[in-house]
Structures are given as structure tokens and as C-alpha cells.
XYZ file of N, CA, C and O in Angstrom:
660
model
N -34.518 -44.723 -56.472
C -35.516 -45.585 -55.856
C -36.049 -44.918 -54.598
O -35.337 -44.193 -53.911
N -37.280 -45.186 -54.279
C -37.911 -44.672 -53.063
C -37.880 -45.800 -52.029
O -38.390 -46.896 -52.274
N -37.276 -45.518 -50.859
C -37.046 -46.543 -49.843
C -37.677 -46.122 -48.520
O -37.519 -44.988 -48.075
N -38.368 -47.062 -47.886
C -38.973 -46.869 -46.572
C -38.151 -47.629 -45.546
O -37.935 -48.830 -45.686
N -37.690 -46.918 -44.507
C -37.031 -47.605 -43.403
C -37.990 -47.658 -42.228
O -38.534 -46.637 -41.797
N -38.172 -48.851 -41.699
C -39.062 -49.087 -40.559
C -38.230 -49.174 -39.291
O -37.256 -49.910 -39.246
N -38.599 -48.391 -38.284
C -37.841 -48.391 -37.035
C -36.467 -47.775 -37.238
O -35.454 -48.388 -36.959
N -36.424 -46.547 -37.711
C -35.177 -45.907 -38.143
C -34.271 -45.431 -37.014
O -33.132 -45.060 -37.248
N -34.751 -45.424 -35.774
C -33.903 -44.987 -34.663
C -33.406 -43.568 -34.870
O -34.170 -42.695 -35.271
N -32.118 -43.307 -34.630
C -31.614 -41.942 -34.751
C -31.436 -41.464 -36.198
O -31.077 -40.312 -36.421
N -31.678 -42.320 -37.186
C -31.697 -41.883 -38.578
C -30.397 -41.983 -39.344
O -30.289 -41.478 -40.462
N -29.408 -42.664 -38.802
C -28.114 -42.765 -39.490
C -28.231 -43.443 -40.854
O -27.647 -42.979 -41.838
N -28.984 -44.535 -40.930
C -29.120 -45.239 -42.198
C -29.942 -44.426 -43.197
O -29.612 -44.378 -44.392
N -30.983 -43.757 -42.732
C -31.750 -42.873 -43.619
C -30.838 -41.810 -44.226
O -30.893 -41.539 -45.434
N -30.001 -41.227 -43.404
C -29.072 -40.194 -43.862
C -28.100 -40.759 -44.895
O -27.857 -40.140 -45.938
N -27.560 -41.937 -44.632
C -26.628 -42.565 -45.571
C -27.310 -42.876 -46.907
O -26.734 -42.635 -47.977
N -28.542 -43.398 -46.859
C -29.249 -43.718 -48.104
C -29.574 -42.445 -48.878
O -29.407 -42.398 -50.099
N -30.029 -41.404 -48.192
C -30.328 -40.136 -48.861
C -29.067 -39.567 -49.496
O -29.107 -39.033 -50.607
N -27.939 -39.716 -48.832
C -26.667 -39.246 -49.367
C -26.233 -39.985 -50.616
O -25.437 -39.471 -51.408
N -26.767 -41.171 -50.819
C -26.455 -41.957 -52.019
C -27.516 -41.787 -53.102
O -27.538 -42.522 -54.080
N -28.432 -40.854 -52.895
C -29.402 -40.524 -53.930
C -30.750 -41.203 -53.829
O -31.615 -40.991 -54.673
N -30.970 -42.024 -52.809
C -32.276 -42.642 -52.629
C -33.249 -41.599 -52.089
O -32.872 -40.722 -51.316
N -34.500 -41.703 -52.478
C -35.559 -40.879 -51.893
C -36.082 -41.673 -50.705
O -36.634 -42.751 -50.884
N -35.861 -41.149 -49.511
C -36.119 -41.943 -48.311
C -37.289 -41.406 -47.493
O -37.577 -40.213 -47.499
N -37.923 -42.351 -46.820
C -38.947 -42.049 -45.826
C -38.732 -43.029 -44.686
O -38.243 -44.142 -44.889
N -39.077 -42.600 -43.478
C -38.906 -43.465 -42.331
C -40.115 -43.423 -41.418
O -40.790 -42.399 -41.315
N -40.378 -44.545 -40.778
C -41.472 -44.661 -39.823
C -40.906 -45.274 -38.547
O -40.221 -46.297 -38.603
N -41.183 -44.627 -37.415
C -40.742 -45.151 -36.126
C -41.819 -44.808 -35.108
O -42.478 -43.773 -35.221
N -42.002 -45.637 -34.123
C -43.021 -45.403 -33.110
C -42.551 -44.385 -32.066
O -43.363 -43.744 -31.409
N -41.252 -44.175 -31.958
C -40.701 -43.313 -30.918
C -40.710 -41.837 -31.305
O -40.137 -41.446 -32.325
N -41.311 -41.025 -30.460
C -41.332 -39.568 -30.669
C -39.909 -39.008 -30.614
O -39.519 -38.181 -31.430
N -39.098 -39.478 -29.668
C -37.731 -38.980 -29.521
C -36.887 -39.301 -30.753
O -36.133 -38.452 -31.243
N -37.012 -40.524 -31.265
C -36.231 -40.898 -32.451
C -36.703 -40.120 -33.683
O -35.891 -39.694 -34.501
N -37.999 -39.922 -33.807
C -38.515 -39.159 -34.950
C -37.992 -37.721 -34.910
O -37.589 -37.172 -35.943
N -37.961 -37.139 -33.744
C -37.461 -35.765 -33.602
C -35.962 -35.713 -33.940
O -35.515 -34.870 -34.700
N -35.216 -36.631 -33.381
C -33.758 -36.658 -33.596
C -33.415 -36.908 -35.057
O -32.608 -36.195 -35.650
N -34.013 -37.929 -35.650
C -33.734 -38.254 -37.059
C -34.220 -37.139 -37.977
O -33.568 -36.803 -38.962
N -35.375 -36.569 -37.646
C -35.915 -35.483 -38.462
C -34.968 -34.300 -38.525
O -34.715 -33.742 -39.602
N -34.412 -33.913 -37.386
C -33.443 -32.801 -37.363
C -32.202 -33.154 -38.177
O -31.710 -32.341 -38.952
N -31.715 -34.364 -38.002
C -30.506 -34.804 -38.709
C -30.731 -34.771 -40.222
O -29.895 -34.292 -40.978
N -31.867 -35.257 -40.675
C -32.142 -35.324 -42.110
C -32.463 -33.966 -42.722
O -32.050 -33.683 -43.840
N -33.206 -33.135 -42.010
C -33.623 -31.859 -42.589
C -32.443 -30.949 -42.898
O -32.505 -30.161 -43.836
N -31.368 -31.065 -42.140
C -30.182 -30.262 -42.418
C -29.562 -30.633 -43.756
O -29.181 -29.764 -44.526
N -29.446 -31.916 -44.026
C -28.727 -32.380 -45.217
C -29.641 -32.738 -46.382
O -29.250 -32.596 -47.538
N -30.841 -33.226 -46.093
C -31.744 -33.726 -47.134
C -33.180 -33.324 -46.806
O -33.968 -34.136 -46.325
N -33.538 -32.072 -47.098
C -34.866 -31.569 -46.709
C -36.039 -32.338 -47.315
O -37.136 -32.290 -46.790
N -35.828 -33.092 -48.383
C -36.918 -33.849 -48.995
C -37.225 -35.158 -48.305
O -38.228 -35.813 -48.610
N -36.385 -35.572 -47.364
C -36.604 -36.844 -46.664
C -37.801 -36.703 -45.723
O -38.014 -35.668 -45.116
N -38.578 -37.759 -45.627
C -39.782 -37.760 -44.801
C -39.575 -38.675 -43.607
O -39.164 -39.824 -43.757
N -39.843 -38.165 -42.421
C -39.770 -38.945 -41.190
C -41.097 -38.786 -40.481
O -41.589 -37.670 -40.322
N -41.701 -39.905 -40.086
C -42.971 -39.791 -39.372
C -43.066 -40.843 -38.276
O -42.342 -41.832 -38.281
N -43.982 -40.587 -37.360
C -44.264 -41.525 -36.284
C -45.451 -42.374 -36.670
O -46.372 -41.907 -37.327
N -45.430 -43.605 -36.238
C -46.561 -44.477 -36.492
C -46.205 -45.912 -36.169
O -45.081 -46.222 -35.790
N -47.193 -46.754 -36.338
C -47.025 -48.187 -36.080
C -46.858 -48.927 -37.398
O -47.479 -48.582 -38.405
N -46.042 -49.960 -37.395
C -45.792 -50.742 -38.599
C -47.064 -51.418 -39.107
O -47.211 -51.635 -40.307
N -47.992 -51.731 -38.214
C -49.223 -52.414 -38.619
C -50.253 -51.460 -39.221
O -51.335 -51.885 -39.602
N -49.914 -50.170 -39.317
C -50.830 -49.185 -39.898
C -50.011 -48.165 -40.694
O -49.982 -46.984 -40.369
N -49.312 -48.631 -41.713
C -48.426 -47.759 -42.491
C -49.226 -46.646 -43.169
O -50.129 -46.924 -43.952
N -48.875 -45.378 -42.885
C -49.662 -44.246 -43.393
C -49.195 -43.762 -44.773
O -48.971 -42.575 -44.983
N -49.050 -44.693 -45.718
C -48.557 -44.342 -47.041
C -49.502 -44.889 -48.109
O -50.177 -45.902 -47.898
N -49.512 -44.237 -49.250
C -50.372 -44.643 -50.365
C -49.900 -45.976 -50.952
O -48.728 -46.342 -50.810
N -50.792 -46.686 -51.631
C -50.394 -47.935 -52.285
C -49.259 -47.709 -53.290
O -49.186 -46.668 -53.948
N -48.367 -48.690 -53.370
C -47.247 -48.705 -54.319
C -46.358 -47.465 -54.199
O -45.821 -46.979 -55.184
N -46.165 -46.961 -52.986
C -45.359 -45.765 -52.747
C -43.854 -46.028 -52.773
O -43.073 -45.114 -52.986
N -43.438 -47.274 -52.530
C -42.013 -47.546 -52.334
C -41.522 -48.684 -53.225
O -42.231 -49.646 -53.490
N -40.251 -48.534 -53.631
C -39.567 -49.589 -54.387
C -38.997 -50.635 -53.442
O -38.812 -51.785 -53.828
N -38.681 -50.220 -52.211
C -38.087 -51.136 -51.239
C -38.425 -50.674 -49.831
O -38.701 -49.497 -49.595
N -38.390 -51.630 -48.913
C -38.549 -51.345 -47.487
C -37.421 -52.054 -46.758
O -36.951 -53.116 -47.196
N -36.994 -51.457 -45.667
C -35.854 -51.957 -44.919
C -36.167 -51.908 -43.432
O -36.710 -50.922 -42.945
N -35.816 -52.987 -42.733
C -35.956 -53.024 -41.278
C -34.697 -53.650 -40.699
O -34.293 -54.739 -41.125
N -34.047 -52.938 -39.776
C -32.850 -53.477 -39.144
C -33.187 -53.899 -37.721
O -33.746 -53.119 -36.961
N -32.858 -55.137 -37.403
C -33.091 -55.708 -36.083
C -34.522 -55.452 -35.615
O -34.750 -54.876 -34.549
N -35.514 -55.876 -36.417
C -36.902 -55.559 -36.064
C -37.376 -56.345 -34.851
O -36.888 -57.430 -34.575
N -38.343 -55.768 -34.186
C -38.990 -56.476 -33.089
C -40.034 -57.419 -33.699
O -40.074 -57.628 -34.909
N -40.887 -57.910 -32.893
C -41.857 -58.915 -33.333
C -42.834 -58.415 -34.396
O -43.523 -59.201 -35.017
N -42.907 -57.098 -34.639
C -43.829 -56.593 -35.647
C -43.541 -57.197 -37.024
O -44.426 -57.269 -37.866
N -42.308 -57.652 -37.257
C -41.941 -58.173 -38.574
C -42.825 -59.352 -38.997
O -43.062 -59.545 -40.185
N -43.320 -60.117 -38.056
C -44.168 -61.250 -38.387
C -45.657 -60.994 -38.217
O -46.469 -61.904 -38.412
N -46.045 -59.776 -37.891
C -47.446 -59.424 -37.672
C -48.200 -59.416 -39.008
O -47.835 -58.683 -39.920
N -49.258 -60.227 -39.147
C -50.005 -60.268 -40.412
C -50.531 -58.905 -40.856
O -50.544 -58.606 -42.050
N -50.936 -58.047 -39.909
C -51.414 -56.709 -40.281
C -50.285 -55.897 -40.905
O -50.482 -55.187 -41.897
N -49.084 -55.998 -40.349
C -47.923 -55.313 -40.919
C -47.620 -55.844 -42.319
O -47.380 -55.067 -43.252
N -47.647 -57.158 -42.480
C -47.322 -57.743 -43.786
C -48.327 -57.319 -44.854
O -47.947 -57.029 -45.994
N -49.611 -57.225 -44.497
C -50.617 -56.732 -45.454
C -50.328 -55.284 -45.841
O -50.399 -54.913 -47.016
N -49.995 -54.461 -44.846
C -49.645 -53.055 -45.128
C -48.414 -52.973 -46.020
O -48.363 -52.151 -46.943
N -47.448 -53.799 -45.759
C -46.213 -53.782 -46.530
C -46.466 -54.153 -47.990
O -45.956 -53.487 -48.900
N -47.256 -55.180 -48.214
C -47.613 -55.551 -49.595
C -48.302 -54.376 -50.284
O -48.041 -54.082 -51.452
N -49.134 -53.663 -49.554
C -49.868 -52.532 -50.124
C -48.935 -51.381 -50.508
O -49.068 -50.801 -51.572
N -47.964 -51.035 -49.648
C -47.144 -49.844 -49.915
C -45.971 -50.102 -50.852
O -45.393 -49.154 -51.387
N -45.619 -51.377 -51.070
C -44.548 -51.683 -52.022
C -45.118 -51.797 -53.426
O -46.209 -52.343 -53.622
N -44.393 -51.313 -54.423
C -44.811 -51.438 -55.813
C -44.658 -52.901 -56.233
O -43.949 -53.671 -55.595
N -45.308 -53.309 -57.332
C -45.084 -54.666 -57.838
C -43.595 -54.874 -58.130
O -42.940 -54.000 -58.706
N -43.066 -55.979 -57.673
C -41.637 -56.238 -57.825
C -40.800 -55.547 -56.763
O -39.573 -55.571 -56.815
N -41.457 -54.930 -55.765
C -40.744 -54.235 -54.688
C -40.030 -55.221 -53.780
O -40.361 -56.404 -53.727
N -39.045 -54.725 -53.069
C -38.218 -55.588 -52.233
C -38.288 -55.205 -50.762
O -38.446 -54.038 -50.428
N -38.120 -56.208 -49.927
C -38.016 -56.038 -48.486
C -36.672 -56.601 -48.056
O -36.299 -57.704 -48.463
N -35.950 -55.838 -47.239
C -34.691 -56.290 -46.662
C -34.839 -56.208 -45.156
O -35.122 -55.138 -44.610
N -34.675 -57.331 -44.482
C -34.731 -57.369 -43.021
C -33.359 -57.815 -42.530
O -32.909 -58.909 -42.863
N -32.687 -56.952 -41.788
C -31.421 -57.310 -41.157
C -31.783 -57.901 -39.804
O -32.197 -57.182 -38.900
N -31.677 -59.231 -39.708
C -32.099 -59.894 -38.469
C -31.048 -59.813 -37.369
O -31.385 -59.638 -36.214
N -29.787 -60.007 -37.741
C -28.739 -59.925 -36.733
C -27.384 -59.820 -37.414
O -27.247 -60.101 -38.600
N -26.420 -59.384 -36.644
C -25.038 -59.323 -37.096
C -24.186 -60.044 -36.067
O -24.368 -59.855 -34.863
N -23.290 -60.888 -36.530
C -22.400 -61.625 -35.640
C -20.991 -61.101 -35.891
O -20.439 -61.294 -36.979
N -20.467 -60.411 -34.891
C -19.135 -59.838 -35.014
C -18.084 -60.936 -35.045
O -18.147 -61.882 -34.258
N -17.125 -60.809 -35.951
C -16.012 -61.749 -36.012
C -14.918 -61.317 -35.048
O -14.979 -60.251 -34.436
N -13.932 -62.146 -34.935
C -12.807 -61.799 -34.081
C -13.101 -62.089 -32.627
O -14.217 -62.406 -32.243
N -12.069 -61.970 -31.828
C -12.209 -62.248 -30.395
C -11.806 -61.044 -29.563
O -11.457 -61.175 -28.401
N -11.841 -59.867 -30.150
C -11.494 -58.651 -29.415
C -12.483 -58.375 -28.311
O -13.548 -58.996 -28.216
N -12.146 -57.407 -27.489
C -12.993 -57.081 -26.341
C -14.378 -56.596 -26.775
O -15.383 -56.930 -26.153
N -14.440 -55.829 -27.886
C -15.747 -55.332 -28.348
C -16.646 -56.490 -28.775
O -17.819 -56.548 -28.411
N -16.105 -57.430 -29.546
C -16.891 -58.579 -30.006
C -17.351 -59.415 -28.817
O -18.506 -59.847 -28.762
N -16.467 -59.636 -27.855
C -16.844 -60.425 -26.676
C -17.917 -59.713 -25.858
O -18.856 -60.344 -25.375
N -17.809 -58.392 -25.726
C -18.801 -57.636 -24.957
C -20.169 -57.686 -25.631
O -21.199 -57.887 -24.974
N -20.200 -57.538 -26.948
C -21.472 -57.596 -27.675
C -22.092 -58.982 -27.559
O -23.291 -59.128 -27.299
N -21.304 -60.015 -27.735
C -21.830 -61.378 -27.617
C -22.351 -61.635 -26.204
O -23.385 -62.276 -26.029
N -21.661 -61.145 -25.175
C -22.134 -61.296 -23.805
C -23.484 -60.607 -23.637
O -24.406 -61.169 -23.049
N -23.625 -59.383 -24.161
C -24.904 -58.667 -24.071
C -26.017 -59.433 -24.775
O -27.137 -59.517 -24.265
N -25.726 -59.986 -25.960
C -26.735 -60.780 -26.664
C -27.166 -61.972 -25.819
O -28.352 -62.290 -25.732
N -26.221 -62.670 -25.197
C -26.565 -63.836 -24.371
C -27.411 -63.420 -23.172
O -28.420 -64.045 -22.859
N -26.997 -62.362 -22.485
C -27.693 -61.910 -21.270
C -29.114 -61.463 -21.592
O -30.045 -61.740 -20.833
N -29.295 -60.781 -22.714
C -30.617 -60.244 -23.055
C -31.472 -61.212 -23.873
O -32.631 -60.933 -24.149
N -30.882 -62.346 -24.292
C -31.637 -63.325 -25.073
C -31.936 -62.860 -26.487
O -32.890 -63.327 -27.109
N -31.115 -61.970 -27.033
C -31.382 -61.420 -28.354
C -30.634 -62.125 -29.477
O -30.757 -61.735 -30.630
N -29.853 -63.113 -29.202
C -29.133 -63.802 -30.268
C -30.113 -64.698 -31.012
O -30.928 -65.372 -30.418
N -30.061 -64.696 -32.315
C -30.935 -65.521 -33.134
C -31.918 -64.665 -33.891
O -32.071 -63.475 -33.622
N -32.560 -65.254 -34.890
C -33.479 -64.472 -35.716
C -34.632 -63.897 -34.907
O -35.139 -64.526 -33.990
N -35.039 -62.677 -35.259
C -36.119 -61.994 -34.560
C -37.460 -62.679 -34.735
O -38.268 -62.716 -33.830
N -37.703 -63.208 -35.908
C -38.954 -63.915 -36.197
C -38.569 -65.173 -36.975
O -38.447 -65.133 -38.192
N -38.333 -66.297 -36.271
C -37.792 -67.492 -36.923
C -38.569 -67.950 -38.156
O -37.990 -68.399 -39.115
N -39.886 -67.785 -38.162
C -40.687 -68.213 -39.298
C -40.963 -67.102 -40.296
O -41.895 -67.209 -41.090
N -40.179 -66.024 -40.257
C -40.470 -64.867 -41.093
C -40.545 -65.188 -42.583
O -41.491 -64.745 -43.248
N -39.614 -65.948 -43.161
C -39.762 -66.246 -44.594
C -41.094 -66.929 -44.931
O -41.753 -66.573 -45.907
N -41.539 -67.857 -44.099
C -42.812 -68.533 -44.349
C -43.985 -67.558 -44.214
O -44.933 -67.602 -45.011
N -43.920 -66.666 -43.227
C -44.978 -65.660 -43.072
C -45.015 -64.715 -44.274
O -46.095 -64.342 -44.746
N -43.849 -64.335 -44.765
C -43.788 -63.476 -45.949
C -44.355 -64.190 -47.170
O -45.079 -63.600 -47.967
N -44.030 -65.461 -47.322
C -44.564 -66.249 -48.443
C -46.086 -66.306 -48.369
O -46.772 -66.128 -49.375
N -46.621 -66.515 -47.171
C -48.077 -66.579 -47.002
C -48.743 -65.240 -47.324
O -49.899 -65.208 -47.753
N -47.990 -64.131 -47.151
C -48.536 -62.804 -47.439
C -48.383 -62.415 -48.915
O -48.807 -61.336 -49.308
N -47.773 -63.304 -49.716
C -47.659 -63.023 -51.140
C -46.266 -62.671 -51.626
O -46.066 -62.396 -52.810
N -45.283 -62.672 -50.746
C -43.900 -62.407 -51.137
C -43.212 -63.696 -51.588
O -43.645 -64.788 -51.251
N -42.113 -63.549 -52.295
C -41.134 -64.621 -52.477
C -40.027 -64.277 -51.500
O -39.501 -63.160 -51.530
N -39.682 -65.176 -50.561
C -38.775 -64.822 -49.474
C -37.698 -65.881 -49.277
O -37.917 -67.066 -49.538
N -36.537 -65.422 -48.803
C -35.423 -66.324 -48.532
C -34.475 -65.660 -47.534
O -34.541 -64.464 -47.304
N -33.597 -66.494 -46.957
C -32.575 -66.006 -46.022
C -31.217 -66.012 -46.707
O -30.928 -66.890 -47.518
N -30.375 -65.040 -46.344
C -28.993 -64.987 -46.807
C -28.123 -64.477 -45.679
O -28.589 -63.722 -44.832
N -26.861 -64.881 -45.700
C -25.861 -64.323 -44.798
C -24.810 -63.658 -45.671
O -24.316 -64.256 -46.623
N -24.488 -62.403 -45.344
C -23.547 -61.620 -46.122
C -22.379 -61.253 -45.214
O -22.590 -60.841 -44.063
N -21.157 -61.395 -45.731
C -19.973 -61.002 -44.974
C -19.691 -59.523 -45.215
O -19.629 -59.077 -46.353
N -19.569 -58.770 -44.140
C -19.186 -57.365 -44.203
C -17.964 -57.240 -43.296
O -18.092 -57.285 -42.078
N -16.800 -57.120 -43.925
C -15.524 -57.172 -43.219
C -15.487 -58.470 -42.419
O -15.656 -59.528 -42.978
N -15.318 -58.406 -41.102
C -15.271 -59.653 -40.331
C -16.567 -59.925 -39.577
O -16.600 -60.625 -38.580
N -17.660 -59.371 -40.094
C -18.974 -59.542 -39.474
C -19.897 -60.303 -40.426
O -19.914 -60.027 -41.623
N -20.649 -61.257 -39.899
C -21.662 -61.972 -40.677
C -23.009 -61.300 -40.431
O -23.460 -61.209 -39.287
N -23.635 -60.810 -41.495
C -24.924 -60.133 -41.389
C -25.989 -61.079 -41.928
O -25.925 -61.504 -43.095
N -26.947 -61.410 -41.085
C -28.006 -62.354 -41.470
C -29.242 -61.575 -41.901
O -29.749 -60.739 -41.152
N -29.704 -61.876 -43.115
C -30.795 -61.142 -43.742
C -31.955 -62.054 -44.085
O -31.772 -63.239 -44.352
N -33.155 -61.454 -44.121
C -34.303 -62.053 -44.795
C -34.604 -61.104 -45.935
O -34.741 -59.899 -45.732
N -34.653 -61.637 -47.146
C -34.936 -60.852 -48.337
C -36.259 -61.337 -48.925
O -36.575 -62.529 -48.861
N -37.016 -60.412 -49.495
C -38.307 -60.792 -50.068
C -38.651 -59.845 -51.203
O -38.193 -58.701 -51.237
N -39.462 -60.343 -52.125
C -39.959 -59.532 -53.254
C -41.452 -59.719 -53.384
O -41.961 -60.822 -53.206
N -42.129 -58.619 -53.738
C -43.538 -58.738 -54.054
C -43.665 -59.251 -55.490
O -42.725 -59.118 -56.279
N -44.782 -59.847 -55.846
C -44.940 -60.316 -57.232
C -44.836 -59.150 -58.207
O -45.315 -58.052 -57.925
N -44.210 -59.385 -59.339
C -44.111 -58.360 -60.390
C -45.475 -58.154 -61.022
O -46.354 -59.036 -60.966
N -45.674 -56.985 -61.616
C -46.930 -56.690 -62.295
C -47.120 -57.643 -63.462
O -46.179 -58.037 -64.118
N -48.355 -58.015 -63.710
C -48.676 -58.932 -64.816
C -48.590 -58.217 -66.145
O -48.911 -57.107 -66.315
């Protein structure tokens, strides 16, 4: 499958997906992250594509990707221009996975420190509360799920584009 990661940061997830056989591409607005991820990927997976750009102007051909992924996205996730671009670059029946947040389990010092940072910065809670409705309005079928990964609850928004007729 061909997968687009939006806001890939240092490229760890792109590298992991490429290592599992996915054909990956990434888009990030940061020059530093694009440089860092590009170096990391080119060593292990020279076919991976990393580029700079804005989510509201995806520089890819129509139906280029089977899936798109965004982890902890900023407000761009609900931008109508981004959603139109996303519908365009995903193939019919393509999927979108948005990791909105992760809630660490346990009461260890790491979990308490992360929760304190979330409270102080106001980042706890979904990034775009109405995202499923916005995705539905853009032509997706969308829903929320929470998945347990070890002792962490990962909150997702999942969506699919309409299948080809």
C-alpha cells in the first residue's frame, strides 16, 4: 500500500512503515524535520519520498495514496481546503487515520509528567472536536475509536473515502 504521513516530524513512523513494506511519502511544513527525516529514510529506504509543504495544498496527483496518516495533528485537520486535497489524493476506498491523543496508563513518574505537561499546555482532548462531522461533510465515512496499546489508550479518528462505483 502507498501511505502518506502528514506532519511526519523526525520520520520515525515513516521509517517503521517503510520497514514493513509500505511505500511511504511524507509531507511536513518544517524544513528541519524534512531534512532530518529525509536523511534517516534515504539510508534505509531510498524510494521513500519526503517533501515540504502545507496540508491545504497537497502536491500529489489524484488517487496517489491508499491511506493517509496524521499523528497529533494541529488545527489543519479540520481545514476544508485540506479535506478537499485529502479526498483528491486518496484512491476510492482510501483510508485516513488520525491519532488525536494518547493517554498513558499507570501512575509512574513518566505518566504523571506527561499528564502535567498536557494540562499546562492545554493539549489534552481531541485536536479537532468536530473532525468526524467535518470529514463526513467532505465525503468521508468517519468515526472515532479508542485502541489499547499496552497500558496506553490511543484515541483515533478513522475515515474512508467512498469506494469506486
